XYZ file of C-alpha atoms in Angstrom:
613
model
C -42.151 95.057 118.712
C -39.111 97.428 117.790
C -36.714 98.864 120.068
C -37.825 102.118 119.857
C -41.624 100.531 120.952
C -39.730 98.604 124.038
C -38.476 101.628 124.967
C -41.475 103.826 124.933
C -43.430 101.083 127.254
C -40.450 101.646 129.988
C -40.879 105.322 129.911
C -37.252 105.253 128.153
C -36.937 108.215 126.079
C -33.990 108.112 123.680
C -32.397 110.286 121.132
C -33.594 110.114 117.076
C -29.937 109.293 116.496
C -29.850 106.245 118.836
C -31.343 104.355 116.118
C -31.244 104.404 111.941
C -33.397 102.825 109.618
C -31.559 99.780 107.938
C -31.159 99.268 104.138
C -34.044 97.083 103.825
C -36.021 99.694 105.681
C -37.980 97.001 107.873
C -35.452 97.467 111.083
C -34.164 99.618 113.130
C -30.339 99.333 114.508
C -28.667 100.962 117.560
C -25.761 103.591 116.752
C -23.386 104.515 119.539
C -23.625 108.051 120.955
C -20.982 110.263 119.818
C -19.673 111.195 122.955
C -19.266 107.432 123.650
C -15.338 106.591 122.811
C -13.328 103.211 123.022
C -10.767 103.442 126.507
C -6.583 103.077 125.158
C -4.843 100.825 126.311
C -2.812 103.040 128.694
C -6.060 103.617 130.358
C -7.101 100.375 130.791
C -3.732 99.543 132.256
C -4.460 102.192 134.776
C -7.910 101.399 135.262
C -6.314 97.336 136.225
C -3.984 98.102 138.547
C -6.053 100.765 140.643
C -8.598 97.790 140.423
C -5.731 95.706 142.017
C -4.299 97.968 143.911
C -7.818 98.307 145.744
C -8.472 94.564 146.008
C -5.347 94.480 147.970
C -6.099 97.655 149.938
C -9.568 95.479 151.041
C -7.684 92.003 151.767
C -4.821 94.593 153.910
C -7.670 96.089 155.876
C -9.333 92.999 156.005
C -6.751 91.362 157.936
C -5.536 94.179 160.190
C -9.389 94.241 161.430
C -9.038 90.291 162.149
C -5.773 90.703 164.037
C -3.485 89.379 161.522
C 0.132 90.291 162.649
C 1.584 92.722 160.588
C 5.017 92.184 161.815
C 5.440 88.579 161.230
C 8.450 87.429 161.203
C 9.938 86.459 157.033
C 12.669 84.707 156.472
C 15.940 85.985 155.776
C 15.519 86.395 151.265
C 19.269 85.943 150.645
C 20.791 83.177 152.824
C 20.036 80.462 154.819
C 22.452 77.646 157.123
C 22.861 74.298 156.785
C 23.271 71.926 159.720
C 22.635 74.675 162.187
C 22.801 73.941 165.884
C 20.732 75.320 168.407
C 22.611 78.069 170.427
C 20.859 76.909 174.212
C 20.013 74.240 175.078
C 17.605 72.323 178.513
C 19.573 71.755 181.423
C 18.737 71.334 184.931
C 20.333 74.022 187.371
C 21.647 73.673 190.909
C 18.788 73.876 192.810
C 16.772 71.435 190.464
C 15.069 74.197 188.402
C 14.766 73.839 184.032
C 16.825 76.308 182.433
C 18.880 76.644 179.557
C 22.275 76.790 178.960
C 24.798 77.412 176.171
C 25.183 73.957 174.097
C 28.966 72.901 174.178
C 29.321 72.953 170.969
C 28.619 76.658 170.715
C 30.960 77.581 173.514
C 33.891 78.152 171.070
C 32.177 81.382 169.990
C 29.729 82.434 172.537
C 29.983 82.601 176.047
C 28.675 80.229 178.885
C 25.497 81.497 179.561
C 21.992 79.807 181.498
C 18.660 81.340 182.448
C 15.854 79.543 183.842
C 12.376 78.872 181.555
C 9.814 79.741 182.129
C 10.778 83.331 183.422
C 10.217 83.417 186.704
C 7.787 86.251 188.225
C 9.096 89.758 188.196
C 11.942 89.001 185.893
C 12.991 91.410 183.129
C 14.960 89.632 180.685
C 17.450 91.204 178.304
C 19.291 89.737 175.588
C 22.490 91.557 174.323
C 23.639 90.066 170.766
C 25.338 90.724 168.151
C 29.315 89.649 167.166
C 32.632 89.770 169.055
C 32.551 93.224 170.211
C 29.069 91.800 172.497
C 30.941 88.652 173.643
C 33.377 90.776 175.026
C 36.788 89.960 172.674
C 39.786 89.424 173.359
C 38.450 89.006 177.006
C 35.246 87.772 177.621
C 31.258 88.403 179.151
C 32.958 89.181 182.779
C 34.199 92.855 181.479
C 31.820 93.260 177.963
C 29.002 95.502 178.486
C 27.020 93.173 179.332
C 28.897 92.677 182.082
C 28.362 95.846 183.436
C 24.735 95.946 182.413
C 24.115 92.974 184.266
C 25.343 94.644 187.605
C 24.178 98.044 186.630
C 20.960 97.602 185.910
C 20.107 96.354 189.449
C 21.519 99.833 190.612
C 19.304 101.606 188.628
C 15.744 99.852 189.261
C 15.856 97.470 191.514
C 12.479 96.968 191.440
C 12.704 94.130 188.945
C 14.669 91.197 189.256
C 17.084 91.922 185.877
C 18.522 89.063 183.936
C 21.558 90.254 181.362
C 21.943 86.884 178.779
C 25.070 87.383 176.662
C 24.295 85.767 173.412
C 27.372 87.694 171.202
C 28.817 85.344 168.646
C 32.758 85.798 167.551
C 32.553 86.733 163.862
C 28.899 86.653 163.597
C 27.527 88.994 161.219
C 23.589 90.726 160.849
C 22.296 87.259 159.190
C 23.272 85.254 162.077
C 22.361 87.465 164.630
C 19.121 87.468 163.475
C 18.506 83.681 163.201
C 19.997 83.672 166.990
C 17.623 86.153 167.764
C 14.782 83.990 166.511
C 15.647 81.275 168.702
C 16.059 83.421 171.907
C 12.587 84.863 171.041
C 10.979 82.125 172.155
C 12.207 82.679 175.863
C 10.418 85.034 176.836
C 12.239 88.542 176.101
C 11.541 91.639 177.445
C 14.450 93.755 175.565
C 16.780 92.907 172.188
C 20.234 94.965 172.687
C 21.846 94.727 168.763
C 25.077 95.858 168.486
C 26.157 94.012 164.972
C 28.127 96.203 161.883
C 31.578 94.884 161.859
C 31.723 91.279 160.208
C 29.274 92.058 157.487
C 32.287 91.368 154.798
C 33.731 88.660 156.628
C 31.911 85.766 154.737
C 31.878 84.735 151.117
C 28.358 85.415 149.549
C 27.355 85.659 145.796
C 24.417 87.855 146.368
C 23.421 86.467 142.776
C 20.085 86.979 143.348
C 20.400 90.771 144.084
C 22.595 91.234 141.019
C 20.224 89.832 138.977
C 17.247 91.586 140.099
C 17.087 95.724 139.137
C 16.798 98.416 141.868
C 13.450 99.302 141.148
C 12.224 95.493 141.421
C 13.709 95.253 144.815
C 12.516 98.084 146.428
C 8.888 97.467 145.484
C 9.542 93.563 146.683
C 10.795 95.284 150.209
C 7.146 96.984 150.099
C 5.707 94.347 149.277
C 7.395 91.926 151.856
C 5.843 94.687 154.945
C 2.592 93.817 154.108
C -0.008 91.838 155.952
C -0.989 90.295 152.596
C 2.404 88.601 152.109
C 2.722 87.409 155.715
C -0.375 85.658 155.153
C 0.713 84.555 152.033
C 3.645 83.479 153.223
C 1.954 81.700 156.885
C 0.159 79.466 154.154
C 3.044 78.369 152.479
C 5.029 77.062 156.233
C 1.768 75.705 156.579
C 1.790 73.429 153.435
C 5.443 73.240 153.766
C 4.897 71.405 157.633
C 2.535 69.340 156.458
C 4.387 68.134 153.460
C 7.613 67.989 155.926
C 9.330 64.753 157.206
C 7.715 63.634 160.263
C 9.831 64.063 163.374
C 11.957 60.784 163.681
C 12.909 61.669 159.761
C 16.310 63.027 160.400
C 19.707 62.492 159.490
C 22.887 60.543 161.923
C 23.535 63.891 163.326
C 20.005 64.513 164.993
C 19.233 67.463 162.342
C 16.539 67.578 159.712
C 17.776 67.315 156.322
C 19.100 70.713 154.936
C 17.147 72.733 152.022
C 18.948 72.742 148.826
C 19.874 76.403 147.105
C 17.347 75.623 144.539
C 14.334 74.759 147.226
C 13.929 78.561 148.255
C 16.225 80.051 145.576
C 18.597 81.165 148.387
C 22.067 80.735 149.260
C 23.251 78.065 151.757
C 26.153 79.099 154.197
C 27.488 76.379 156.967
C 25.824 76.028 160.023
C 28.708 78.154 161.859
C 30.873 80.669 160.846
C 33.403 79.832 157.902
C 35.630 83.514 157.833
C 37.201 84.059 154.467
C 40.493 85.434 155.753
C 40.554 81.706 157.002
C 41.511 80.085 153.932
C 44.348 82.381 153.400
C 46.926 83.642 155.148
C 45.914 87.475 155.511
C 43.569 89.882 154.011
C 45.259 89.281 150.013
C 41.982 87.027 148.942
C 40.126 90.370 149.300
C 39.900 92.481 146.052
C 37.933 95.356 145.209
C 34.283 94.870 144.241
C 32.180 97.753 144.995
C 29.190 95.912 143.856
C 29.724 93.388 146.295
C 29.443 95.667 149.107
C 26.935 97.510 147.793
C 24.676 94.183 147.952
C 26.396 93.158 151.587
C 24.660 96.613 152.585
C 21.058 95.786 151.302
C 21.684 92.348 152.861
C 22.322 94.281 155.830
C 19.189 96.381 155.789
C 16.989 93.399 155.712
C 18.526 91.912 158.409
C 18.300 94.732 160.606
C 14.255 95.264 159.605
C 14.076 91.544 160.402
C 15.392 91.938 163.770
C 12.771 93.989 164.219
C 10.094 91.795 163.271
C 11.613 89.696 165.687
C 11.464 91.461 168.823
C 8.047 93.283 168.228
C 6.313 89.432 167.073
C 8.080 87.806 170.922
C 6.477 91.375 172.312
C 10.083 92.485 173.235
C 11.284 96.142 172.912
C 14.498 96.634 170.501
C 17.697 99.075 170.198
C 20.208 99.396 167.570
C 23.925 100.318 168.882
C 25.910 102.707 167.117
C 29.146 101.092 166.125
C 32.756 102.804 166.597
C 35.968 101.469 165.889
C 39.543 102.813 165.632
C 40.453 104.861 162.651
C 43.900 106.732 164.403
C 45.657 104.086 164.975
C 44.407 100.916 163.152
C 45.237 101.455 159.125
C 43.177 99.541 156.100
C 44.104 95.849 156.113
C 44.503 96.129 152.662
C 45.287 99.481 151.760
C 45.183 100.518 147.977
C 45.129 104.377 148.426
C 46.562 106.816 150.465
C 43.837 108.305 152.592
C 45.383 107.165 155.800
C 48.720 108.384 155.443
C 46.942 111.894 154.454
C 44.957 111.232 157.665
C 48.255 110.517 159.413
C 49.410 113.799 158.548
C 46.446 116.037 159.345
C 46.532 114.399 162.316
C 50.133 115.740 163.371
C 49.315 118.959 161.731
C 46.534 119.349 164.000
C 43.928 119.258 161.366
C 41.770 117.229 163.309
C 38.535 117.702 161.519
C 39.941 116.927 158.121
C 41.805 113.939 159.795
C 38.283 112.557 161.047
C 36.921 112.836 157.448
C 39.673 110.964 155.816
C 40.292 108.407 158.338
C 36.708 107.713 157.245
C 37.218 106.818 154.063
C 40.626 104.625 154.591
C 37.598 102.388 156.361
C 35.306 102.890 153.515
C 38.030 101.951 151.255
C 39.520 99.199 152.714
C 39.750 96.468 150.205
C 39.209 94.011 153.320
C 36.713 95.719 155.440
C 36.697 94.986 158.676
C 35.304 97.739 160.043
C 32.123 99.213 160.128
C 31.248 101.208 156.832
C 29.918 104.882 156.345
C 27.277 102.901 154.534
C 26.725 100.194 157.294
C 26.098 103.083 159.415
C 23.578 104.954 157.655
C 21.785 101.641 157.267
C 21.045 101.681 161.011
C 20.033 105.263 161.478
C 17.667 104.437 158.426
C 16.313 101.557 159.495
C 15.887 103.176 163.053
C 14.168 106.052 162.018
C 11.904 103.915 160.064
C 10.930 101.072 162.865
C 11.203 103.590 165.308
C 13.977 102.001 167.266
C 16.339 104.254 169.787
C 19.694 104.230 168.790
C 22.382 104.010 171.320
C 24.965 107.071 170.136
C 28.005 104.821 170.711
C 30.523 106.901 168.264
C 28.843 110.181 168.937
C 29.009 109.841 172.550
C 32.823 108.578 172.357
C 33.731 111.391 170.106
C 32.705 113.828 172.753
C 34.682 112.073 175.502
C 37.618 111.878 173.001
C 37.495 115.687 172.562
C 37.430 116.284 176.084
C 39.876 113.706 176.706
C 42.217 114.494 174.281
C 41.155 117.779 172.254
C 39.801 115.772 169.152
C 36.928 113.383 167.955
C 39.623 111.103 165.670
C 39.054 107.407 167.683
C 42.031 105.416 168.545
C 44.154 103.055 170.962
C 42.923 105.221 174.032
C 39.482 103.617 173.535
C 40.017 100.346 171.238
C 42.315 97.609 171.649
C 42.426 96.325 167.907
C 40.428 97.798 164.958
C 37.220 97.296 167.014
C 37.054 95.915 170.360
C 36.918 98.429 172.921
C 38.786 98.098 176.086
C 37.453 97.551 179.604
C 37.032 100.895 180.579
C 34.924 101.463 177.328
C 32.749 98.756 177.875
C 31.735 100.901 180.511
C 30.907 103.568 179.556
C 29.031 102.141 176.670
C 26.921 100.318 179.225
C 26.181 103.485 180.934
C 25.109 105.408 177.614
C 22.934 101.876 176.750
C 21.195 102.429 180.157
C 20.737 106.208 179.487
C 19.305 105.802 176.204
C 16.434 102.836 177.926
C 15.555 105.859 180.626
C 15.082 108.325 177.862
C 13.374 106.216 175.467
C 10.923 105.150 178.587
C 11.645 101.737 178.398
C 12.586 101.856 182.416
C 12.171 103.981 185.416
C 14.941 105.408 187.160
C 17.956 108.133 185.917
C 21.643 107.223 184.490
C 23.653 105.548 187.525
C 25.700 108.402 189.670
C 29.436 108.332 189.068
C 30.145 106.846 192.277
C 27.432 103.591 191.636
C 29.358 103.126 188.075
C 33.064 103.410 189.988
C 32.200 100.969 192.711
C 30.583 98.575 189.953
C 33.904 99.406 187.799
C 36.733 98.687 191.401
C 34.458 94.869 191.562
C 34.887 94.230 187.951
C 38.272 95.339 187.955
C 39.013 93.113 190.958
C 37.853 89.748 189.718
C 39.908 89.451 186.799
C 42.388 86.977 186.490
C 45.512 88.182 185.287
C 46.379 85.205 183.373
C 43.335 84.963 181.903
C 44.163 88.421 180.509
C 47.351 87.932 179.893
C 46.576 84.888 177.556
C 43.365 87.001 175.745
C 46.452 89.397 175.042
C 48.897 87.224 173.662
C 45.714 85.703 170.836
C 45.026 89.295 170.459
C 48.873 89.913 169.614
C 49.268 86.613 167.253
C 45.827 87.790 165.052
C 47.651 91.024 164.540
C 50.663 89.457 163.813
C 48.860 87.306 161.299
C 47.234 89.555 160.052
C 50.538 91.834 159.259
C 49.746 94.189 161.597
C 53.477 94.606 163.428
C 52.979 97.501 165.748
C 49.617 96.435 167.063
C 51.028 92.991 167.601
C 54.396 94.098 168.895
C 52.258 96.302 171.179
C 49.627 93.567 172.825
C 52.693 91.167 173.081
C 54.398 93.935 175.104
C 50.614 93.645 177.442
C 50.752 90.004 177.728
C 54.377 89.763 178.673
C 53.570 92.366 181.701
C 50.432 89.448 182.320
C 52.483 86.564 181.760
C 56.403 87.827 182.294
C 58.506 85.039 180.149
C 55.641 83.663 178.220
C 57.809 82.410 175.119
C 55.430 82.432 172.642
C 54.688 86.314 173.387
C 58.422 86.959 173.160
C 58.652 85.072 170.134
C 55.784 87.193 168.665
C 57.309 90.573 169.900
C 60.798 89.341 168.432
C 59.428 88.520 164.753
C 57.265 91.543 165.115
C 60.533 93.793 165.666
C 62.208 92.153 162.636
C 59.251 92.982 160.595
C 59.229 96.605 161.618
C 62.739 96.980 160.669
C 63.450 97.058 164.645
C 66.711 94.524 163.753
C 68.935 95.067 167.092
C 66.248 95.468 169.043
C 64.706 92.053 167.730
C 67.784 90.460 168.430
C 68.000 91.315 171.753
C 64.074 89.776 172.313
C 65.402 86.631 170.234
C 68.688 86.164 172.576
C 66.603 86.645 175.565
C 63.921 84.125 174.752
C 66.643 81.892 174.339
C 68.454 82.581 177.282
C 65.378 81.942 178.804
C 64.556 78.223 177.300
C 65.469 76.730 173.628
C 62.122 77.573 172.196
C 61.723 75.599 169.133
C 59.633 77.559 167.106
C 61.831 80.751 167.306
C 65.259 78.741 166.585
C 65.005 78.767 162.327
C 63.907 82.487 162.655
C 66.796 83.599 165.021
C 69.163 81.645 162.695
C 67.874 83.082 159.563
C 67.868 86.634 161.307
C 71.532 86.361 162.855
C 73.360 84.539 159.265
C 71.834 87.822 157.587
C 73.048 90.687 159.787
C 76.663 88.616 159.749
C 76.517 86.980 162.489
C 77.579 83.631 161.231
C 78.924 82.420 164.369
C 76.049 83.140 166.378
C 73.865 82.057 164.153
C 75.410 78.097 163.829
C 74.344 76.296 166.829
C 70.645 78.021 166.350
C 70.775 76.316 163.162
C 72.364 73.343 163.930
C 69.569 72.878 166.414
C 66.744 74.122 164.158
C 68.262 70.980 162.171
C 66.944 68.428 164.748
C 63.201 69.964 164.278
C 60.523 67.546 164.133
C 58.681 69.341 161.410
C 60.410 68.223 158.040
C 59.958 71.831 156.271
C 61.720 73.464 159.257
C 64.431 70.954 159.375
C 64.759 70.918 155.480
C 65.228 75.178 155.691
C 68.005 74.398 158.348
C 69.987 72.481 156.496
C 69.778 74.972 153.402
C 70.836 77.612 155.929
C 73.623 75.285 157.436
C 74.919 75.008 153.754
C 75.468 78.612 153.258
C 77.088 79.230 157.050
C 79.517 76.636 156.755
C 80.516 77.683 152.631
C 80.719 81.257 154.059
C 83.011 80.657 157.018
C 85.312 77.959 154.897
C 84.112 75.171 156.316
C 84.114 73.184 153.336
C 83.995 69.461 155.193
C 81.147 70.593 157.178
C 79.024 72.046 153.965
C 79.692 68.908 152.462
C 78.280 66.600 154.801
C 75.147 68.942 154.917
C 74.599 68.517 151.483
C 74.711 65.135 151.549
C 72.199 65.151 154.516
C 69.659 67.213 152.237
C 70.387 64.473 149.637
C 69.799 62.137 151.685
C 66.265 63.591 153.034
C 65.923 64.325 148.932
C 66.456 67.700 149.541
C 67.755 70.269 146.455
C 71.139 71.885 148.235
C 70.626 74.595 146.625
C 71.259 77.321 149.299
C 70.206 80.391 147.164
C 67.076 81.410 149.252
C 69.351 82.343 152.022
C-alpha cells in the first residue's frame, strides 16, 4: 500500500505536490512543502535559551510554592578568614542564668558585651555593628550610640524589655561585619543596626577574581546569585560538603577546624582578625593610586551590604543601613596628590560654602589612602537600600542641617568629629536620636522621637559617669595615631585634650612637643620640651630635645640632654647620642671631649661620622 493509499484510509487529504513519482516510476516519495524552511542558527539559539530560560522560570516557581527561602544566606564570593574565632561566647551570669559574653580574645577590638540565650519573654533585641565608629572610638560603648540607644529606647516604649548588644569591631570593614552578623543571627535578633563605610580600603585584597571576570559576566552572576534556584543549588553543595567534612574531634591544636585553601572555593583567604595595611608601614606611603582597586573594593562592598541583608531577613530580624559622615573641614587627604583641599580651604574662607562642600568631597574621593567614606561607598548604600527596601538612617543629611543652623554651612568638621571619622559624644547623640526616629517612621516601633528634655536628662547621666582618666587616656591614643599618622595639628590638638584629662601626663607633652617642632612651632616646642623636663627626665623625649636645641644653637643647653640620651638603654638611641655629642663638643672646641666620644662609638663599632646632625 502507497502513502498516498495510507493516507486516504485516515481521511488524510494531502496536496498533489506532497508526493512525485520516482524515476523508476513504481514509488512515490514525499517532497517538503514550500512554505516549510530550515530554522538559522540565530533562531535556534533563541529558541534554546527561552527553552531554558522557562525551565528555570518552572524550577523558580516551583520552589517559591514549596517554601524554599529565597533569601538564603550565600557566602561572601570574594574572601573568606582563616582561623576565625567566635566573637561570644557561653558563660554563666550572676544570678546563674546561660548567656553569652564577649570571648577575651576579641576584647582588644570589641567591647565587653553579654546577653542571656535564649531571649527571655518580652525582650526586643538589637544588635548595633559595624567598625570603630559603632564601638564607640577613641572612647568606648558607655558614650557610642549605642550607648544612648540602650537608655533611650526604654524612654520611648517601654513596653518591651530592650536589649542594645554592641558588637562594633575597631577596623572592621563590610566583609567582617557581615560574617559577625552571621554569628549573632543565631541569637535570636529582632533588629540589625549597620553602620559600616569607613575601613573598606584598610586591608590588602587582590580582588583577582573580579579583574578577571568582565562587567557584563558579573552582573548577570549577581542575578543569578538572588535566585531560589542557586540557593538550592548551593544548600546541596553545604550538604555534600558536611557530609564529606571532618567529623567533629578532627581539628587542629588550636580547637579550630582546618582552614579552606584559596584554591578550595576559588576565594581569597584573609587572617582570622584584622591585619590593617598602614600597619606594616609607618604611615599612609604604602598606599598608591589604583582606581581599579577601588573600583572592585566598591562591588565587594555591594555584596556585602546585600548579604547583610540576607542575613537579617533569613534570622527574621528587621535591618537599617546608617548613612556615614566624616570630617572633610578640618581633616585633609592622608595622602594628598592634588590640590582639592587647599581649593576647599579657600572657598571655605571666602565664604563659598557650597563650592567648598563639593570639593572637600573629592579631596576624600581622591585620597590616595582612603580612609574615609567614598562618594561611591555612599551611593552603594542608598542603592542597595532602595533595592532591599531597607530605611536608611540620614546621618550626613541630618548633620548637615544642624551644621547650617549651627554654624551657617553644611561643610562637616571638628565641631562634630574628633578625627577623620569618629564623632564626639554629643554626636553620638544625636545620631541615636535620628536612629530612633527613623525605627518610628519606618514602623518598626510604637512611640514618637524622645522630647528634648528625656534626651538631656539621658545626656547629664551619661555625661556624669565618665571617668576622666579614662578619657583622658582615649585622648592621648587618639593624639599618638595622629601623630603617626603625620597629622600635627590634630595630634597637637587631642594632646592639648588629654593634658586638661591627665595634667603632666609626659607622654602627651612629649607628643604635643614633637608635634610643635613638626609644625614649624620651634619656640613654642621648646618651651613644651623644657617643661616636660622640668617636670621628670623623660627618656624618650631626651634625643629629640637634644637634637632640637644643638640645631636652633643652643649647644649648651643641648649637652647634658645628650649626654644623658647617651646612657639610653636602646642601642640606636644611644648610638644617635653619641653622633650628636661628636658634633657639640667639635662645635664648642672641645676637642678632648669629641675625642673620647669617638672612641666610645668605636668602641660600640659605631661610624663617627657626625654628618647627619
Amino acid at each position: 500500500m502507497c502513502v498516498g493509499d495510507r493516507a486516504a484510509i485516515f481521511g488524510i487529504e494531502l496536496p498533489a505536490s506532497t508526493f512525485s513519482q520516482s524515476k523508476s516510476g513504481d514509488r512515490l516519495t514525499a517532497e517538503p512543502p514550500p512554505d516549510v524552511r530550515r530554522l538559522s542558527t540565530g533562531k535556534k539559539a533563541v529558541f534554546a535559551l527561552a527553552t531554558l530560560a522557562a525551565f528555570f522560570l518552572v524550577i523558580e516557581v516551583a520552589l517559591a510554592v514549596i517554601g524554599f527561602p529565597g533569601d538564603r544566606i550565600v557566602d561572601d564570593p570574594y574572601v573568606g578568614f582563616t582561623g576565625a574565632l567566635p566573637l561570644m561566647q557561653a558563660s554563666v551570669g550572676p544570678d546563674g542564668d546561660a548567656v553569652m559574653t564577649t570571648a577575651p580574645g576579641k576584647l582588644r577590638l570589641f567591647n565587653q558585651q553579654w546577653f542571656k540565650t535564649p531571649k527571655p519573654a518580652g525582650t526586643r533585641r538589637v544588635f548595633c555593628v559595624g567598625g570603630s565608629t559603632t564601638y564607640g572610638r577613641p572612647f568606648d560603648d558607655a558614650t557610642s550610640y549605642s550607648g544612648y540607644l540602650r537608655r533611650l529606647l526604654p524612654q520611648v516604649d517601654p513596653s518591651s524589655d530592650w536589649e542594645v548588644i554592641n558588637a562594633g569591631g575597631v577596623s572592621y570593614a563590610s566583609y567582617r561585619v557581615a560574617a559577625v552578623m552571621e554569628e549573632l543571627a543565631d541569637y535570636q535578633p529582632d533588629l540589625f543596626i549597620v553602620y559600616t563605610a569607613h575601613n573598606e580600603f584598610l586591608e590588602r585584597r587582590t580582588y583577582a577574581s573580579i579583574f578577571a571576570t568582565p562587567d557584563w559576566q558579573q552582573s548577570i552572576g549577581s542575578m543569578v546569585r538572588s535566585t531560589r534556584t542557586f540557593a538550592a543549588i548551593d544548600a546541596f553543595v553545604d550538604l555534600i560538603a558536611t557530609k564529606q567534612a571532618p567529623a567533629d574531634g578532627a581539628v587542629g591544636d588550636d580547637g579550630l577546624a582546618p582552614p579552606l585553601a584559596d584554591d578550595d572555593r576559588g576565594i581569597e583567604m584573609l587572617p582570622g582578625e584584622v591585619d590593617e595595611r598602614l600597619n606594616h608601614t609607618v604611615g599612609p606611603s604604602d598606599y598608591e593610586r589604583d582606581d581599579a582597586w577601588q573600583a572592585a573594593v566598591v562591588t565587594h562592598y555591594e555584596a556585602n551590604l546585600n548579604r547583610m541583608v540576607q542575613i537579617a531577613r533569613s534570622a527574621g530580624a528587621a535591618i537599617v543601613f546608617v548613612e556615614p559622615a566624616s570630617n572633610e573641614k578640618d581633616c585633609a587627604p592622608f595622602k594628598n596628590q592634588d590640590s582639592f583641599f587647599d581649593d576647599a580651604t579657600q572657598r571655605f574662607a571666602d565664604g563659598q560654602y557650597d563650592d567648598a562642600q563639593s570639593l572637600f568631597a573629592k579631596a576624600i574621593d581622591r585620597d590616595v589612602c582612603p580612609l574615609r567614606a567614598t562618594t561611591a561607598i555612599s551611593k552603594a548604600i542608598a542603592d542597595v537600600a532602595e533595592d532591599q527596601q531597607v530605611p536608611v538612617v540620614p546621618f550626613a543629611r541630618r548633620l548637615r542641617q544642624q551644621c547650617v543652623e549651627d554654624w551657617g554651612h553644611s561643610c562637616l568638621g571638628k565641631e562634630y568629629f574628633l578625627d577623620h571619622v569618629h564623632p564626639n559624644i554629643d554626636t553620638h547623640r544625636d545620631l541615636a536620636v535620628w536612629i530612633i526616629e527613623t525605627l518610628v517612621q519606618s514602623e518598626w516601633m510604637d512611640g514618637t522621637a524622645p522630647a528634648a528634655e528625656v534626651v538631656a536628662a539621658v545626656d547629664q547621666a551619661i555625661h556624669q559617669s565618665l571617668d576622666p582618666q579614662h578619657q583622658g587616656v582615649a585622648f592621648r591614643n587618639l593624639a599618638k595615631v595622629m601623630h603617626w599618622s603625620g597629622k600635627f595639628p590634630e595630634a597637637s590638638r587631642h594632646a592639648e585634650d588629654a593634658l586638661r584629662l591627665l595634667p603632666g601626663d609626659p607622654e602627651s607633652q612629649f607628643v604635643l612637643a614633637d608635634s610643635l617642632v613638626r609644625m614649624g612651632l620651634i619656640d613654642l616646642a621648646i618651651d613644651r620640651y623644657q617643661r616636660l623636663m622640668d617636670q621628670q627626665l623623660y627618656e624618650p623625649a631626651l634625643l629629640r630635645f637634644a637634637v632640637l636645641l644643638a640645631d636652633t644653637g643652643r649647644l649648651d643647653q643641648a649637652k647634658p640632654y645628650t649626654l644623658m640620651a647617651t646612657a639610653a638603654a636602646k642601642s640606636s638611641t644611644r648610638r644617635s647620642a653619641l653622633q650628636l655629642l661628636v658634633r657639640i663638643h667639635t662645635a664648642l672646641g672641645e676637642d678632648q671631649q669629641a675625642d673620647e666620644a669617638v672612641r666610645q662609638m668605636r668602641a660600640e663599632g659605631t661610624s663617627a661620622d657626625a654628618s647627619g646632625y
